[in-house]
Amino acid sequence: MDIFVNIAAVILILAIIWWFWLSTAKAQTISEKQVVEILLEDGVYNPARIEVAAGQTFSLRFIRKDASPCAEKVLFNQLDKSLELPLNQPREIELNISKAGEYSFCCEMNMYRGTLLVR
Ligand SMILES: [Cu+2]
């Protein structure tokens, strides 16, 4: 019986690793002045990877459908910005990132995660 518990534990650990570190959906590319809608539902930002050009002005519109308190704020740590996300009320943030790189956005506990790829 123990062997099954161990196997189940290993599968669970692999699933968690995949979920947090390896699941990289295809990035959505956006253009100048575009508003990108990001749906936050079931612990996932969708889309979670967004590609923009450096120096391009764009907006992210978050629509939170996830009632978990975890979802109530989105942080852009490298940009020193954050946004409150009331349930079912779209909130927008305008950004313009001059330096290329990967910029993450996440909930306060860093459990829900997304990435801005600036090129
Ligand atoms: Cu969280």
mmCIF file of C-alpha atoms and ligand atoms in Angstrom:
data_model
loop_
_atom_site.group_PDB
_atom_site.id
_atom_site.type_symbol
_atom_site.label_atom_id
_atom_site.label_comp_id
_atom_site.label_asym_id
_atom_site.label_seq_id
_atom_site.Cartn_x
_atom_site.Cartn_y
_atom_site.Cartn_z
ATOM 1 C CA MET A 1 0.000 0.000 0.000
ATOM 2 C CA ASP A 2 2.847 2.381 0.841
ATOM 3 C CA ILE A 3 4.224 2.102 -2.667
ATOM 4 C CA PHE A 4 0.993 3.508 -4.106
ATOM 5 C CA VAL A 5 1.064 6.407 -1.684
ATOM 6 C CA ASN A 6 4.645 7.112 -2.724
ATOM 7 C CA ILE A 7 3.811 6.938 -6.416
ATOM 8 C CA ALA A 8 0.860 9.239 -5.897
ATOM 9 C CA ALA A 9 3.107 11.672 -4.018
ATOM 10 C CA VAL A 10 5.690 11.644 -6.812
ATOM 11 C CA ILE A 11 3.024 12.254 -9.453
ATOM 12 C CA LEU A 12 1.631 15.109 -7.404
ATOM 13 C CA ILE A 13 5.076 16.674 -6.996
ATOM 14 C CA LEU A 14 5.764 16.385 -10.737
ATOM 15 C CA ALA A 15 2.404 17.954 -11.483
ATOM 16 C CA ILE A 16 3.196 20.871 -9.171
ATOM 17 C CA ILE A 17 6.631 21.340 -10.758
ATOM 18 C CA TRP A 18 5.065 21.306 -14.211
ATOM 19 C CA TRP A 19 2.354 23.714 -13.155
ATOM 20 C CA PHE A 20 4.666 26.278 -11.618
ATOM 21 C CA TRP A 21 7.836 26.080 -13.641
ATOM 22 C CA LEU A 22 7.385 24.292 -16.916
ATOM 23 C CA SER A 23 3.986 25.243 -18.239
ATOM 24 C CA THR A 24 4.777 28.001 -20.702
ATOM 25 C CA ALA A 25 1.912 28.754 -22.992
ATOM 26 C CA LYS A 26 2.571 30.457 -26.297
ATOM 27 C CA ALA A 27 3.039 34.196 -25.923
ATOM 28 C CA GLN A 28 0.488 36.588 -27.318
ATOM 29 C CA THR A 29 2.070 39.404 -29.310
ATOM 30 C CA ILE A 30 0.491 42.825 -29.053
ATOM 31 C CA SER A 31 0.816 46.060 -30.955
ATOM 32 C CA GLU A 32 1.102 49.762 -30.099
ATOM 33 C CA LYS A 33 -1.759 51.161 -27.996
ATOM 34 C CA GLN A 34 -3.450 47.811 -27.841
ATOM 35 C CA VAL A 35 -5.466 46.803 -24.818
ATOM 36 C CA VAL A 36 -4.995 43.191 -23.896
ATOM 37 C CA GLU A 37 -7.675 41.496 -21.876
ATOM 38 C CA ILE A 38 -6.363 39.112 -19.284
ATOM 39 C CA LEU A 39 -8.902 36.846 -17.703
ATOM 40 C CA LEU A 40 -8.040 35.717 -14.202
ATOM 41 C CA GLU A 41 -9.924 32.543 -13.538
ATOM 42 C CA ASP A 42 -9.217 29.362 -11.561
ATOM 43 C CA GLY A 43 -5.798 30.577 -10.492
ATOM 44 C CA VAL A 44 -4.576 31.297 -14.007
ATOM 45 C CA TYR A 45 -3.983 34.472 -15.978
ATOM 46 C CA ASN A 46 -5.098 33.967 -19.545
ATOM 47 C CA PRO A 47 -3.096 34.869 -21.532
ATOM 48 C CA ALA A 48 -0.175 34.405 -19.167
ATOM 49 C CA ARG A 49 2.563 35.321 -21.637
ATOM 50 C CA ILE A 50 2.407 38.561 -23.516
ATOM 51 C CA GLU A 51 5.027 39.810 -25.926
ATOM 52 C CA VAL A 52 5.521 43.526 -26.531
ATOM 53 C CA ALA A 53 8.145 45.704 -28.152
ATOM 54 C CA ALA A 54 10.354 47.840 -25.897
ATOM 55 C CA GLY A 55 9.115 51.422 -25.681
ATOM 56 C CA GLN A 56 5.636 50.499 -26.833
ATOM 57 C CA THR A 57 2.642 51.818 -24.917
ATOM 58 C CA PHE A 58 0.010 49.213 -24.210
ATOM 59 C CA SER A 59 -2.624 48.433 -21.613
ATOM 60 C CA LEU A 60 -3.526 45.327 -19.728
ATOM 61 C CA ARG A 61 -7.152 44.948 -18.756
ATOM 62 C CA PHE A 62 -7.580 42.419 -15.996
ATOM 63 C CA ILE A 63 -10.935 40.756 -15.519
ATOM 64 C CA ARG A 64 -11.006 38.826 -12.294
ATOM 65 C CA LYS A 65 -13.414 35.896 -12.119
ATOM 66 C CA ASP A 66 -11.484 34.123 -9.382
ATOM 67 C CA ALA A 67 -13.066 34.773 -5.978
ATOM 68 C CA SER A 68 -9.978 33.643 -4.060
ATOM 69 C CA PRO A 69 -8.460 36.459 -1.941
ATOM 70 C CA CYS A 70 -5.213 35.451 -3.575
ATOM 71 C CA ALA A 71 -6.430 37.056 -6.787
ATOM 72 C CA GLU A 72 -7.333 40.466 -5.411
ATOM 73 C CA LYS A 73 -4.107 42.196 -6.362
ATOM 74 C CA VAL A 74 -1.692 41.841 -9.227
ATOM 75 C CA LEU A 75 1.907 42.936 -8.715
ATOM 76 C CA PHE A 76 4.454 44.023 -11.286
ATOM 77 C CA ASN A 77 7.472 43.724 -9.057
ATOM 78 C CA GLN A 78 10.216 44.824 -11.453
ATOM 79 C CA LEU A 79 8.109 47.797 -12.522
ATOM 80 C CA ASP A 80 7.193 48.716 -8.952
ATOM 81 C CA LYS A 81 3.498 48.768 -9.850
ATOM 82 C CA SER A 82 0.410 46.982 -8.667
ATOM 83 C CA LEU A 83 -3.288 46.912 -9.398
ATOM 84 C CA GLU A 84 -6.284 46.064 -7.219
ATOM 85 C CA LEU A 85 -8.639 43.625 -8.887
ATOM 86 C CA PRO A 86 -12.216 43.725 -7.640
ATOM 87 C CA LEU A 87 -14.250 40.702 -8.591
ATOM 88 C CA ASN A 88 -15.906 40.946 -12.021
ATOM 89 C CA GLN A 89 -14.861 44.557 -12.539
ATOM 90 C CA PRO A 90 -12.309 45.136 -15.278
ATOM 91 C CA ARG A 91 -9.276 47.165 -14.235
ATOM 92 C CA GLU A 92 -6.704 48.587 -16.605
ATOM 93 C CA ILE A 93 -3.068 49.478 -16.262
ATOM 94 C CA GLU A 94 -1.115 51.315 -18.944
ATOM 95 C CA LEU A 95 2.496 50.343 -19.356
ATOM 96 C CA ASN A 96 5.487 51.316 -21.415
ATOM 97 C CA ILE A 97 8.646 49.342 -20.720
ATOM 98 C CA SER A 98 11.771 50.764 -22.284
ATOM 99 C CA LYS A 99 14.180 47.974 -21.443
ATOM 100 C CA ALA A 100 13.958 44.529 -23.039
ATOM 101 C CA GLY A 101 13.650 41.541 -20.758
ATOM 102 C CA GLU A 102 11.173 39.359 -18.928
ATOM 103 C CA TYR A 103 8.844 41.080 -16.498
ATOM 104 C CA SER A 104 6.637 38.995 -14.297
ATOM 105 C CA PHE A 105 3.249 39.794 -12.889
ATOM 106 C CA CYS A 106 1.808 37.772 -10.060
ATOM 107 C CA CYS A 107 -0.508 37.684 -7.089
ATOM 108 C CA GLU A 108 0.837 38.783 -3.715
ATOM 109 C CA MET A 109 1.919 35.263 -2.831
ATOM 110 C CA ASN A 110 3.542 34.707 -6.198
ATOM 111 C CA MET A 111 1.260 31.756 -6.893
ATOM 112 C CA TYR A 112 -0.597 33.094 -9.903
ATOM 113 C CA ARG A 113 1.970 34.121 -12.460
ATOM 114 C CA GLY A 114 2.293 35.701 -15.837
ATOM 115 C CA THR A 115 5.095 37.155 -17.919
ATOM 116 C CA LEU A 116 5.585 40.184 -20.110
ATOM 117 C CA LEU A 117 8.238 39.476 -22.724
ATOM 118 C CA VAL A 118 9.694 42.792 -23.799
ATOM 119 C CA ARG A 119 11.742 42.654 -26.999
HETATM 120 CU CU CU B 1 -1.597 34.314 -4.218
#
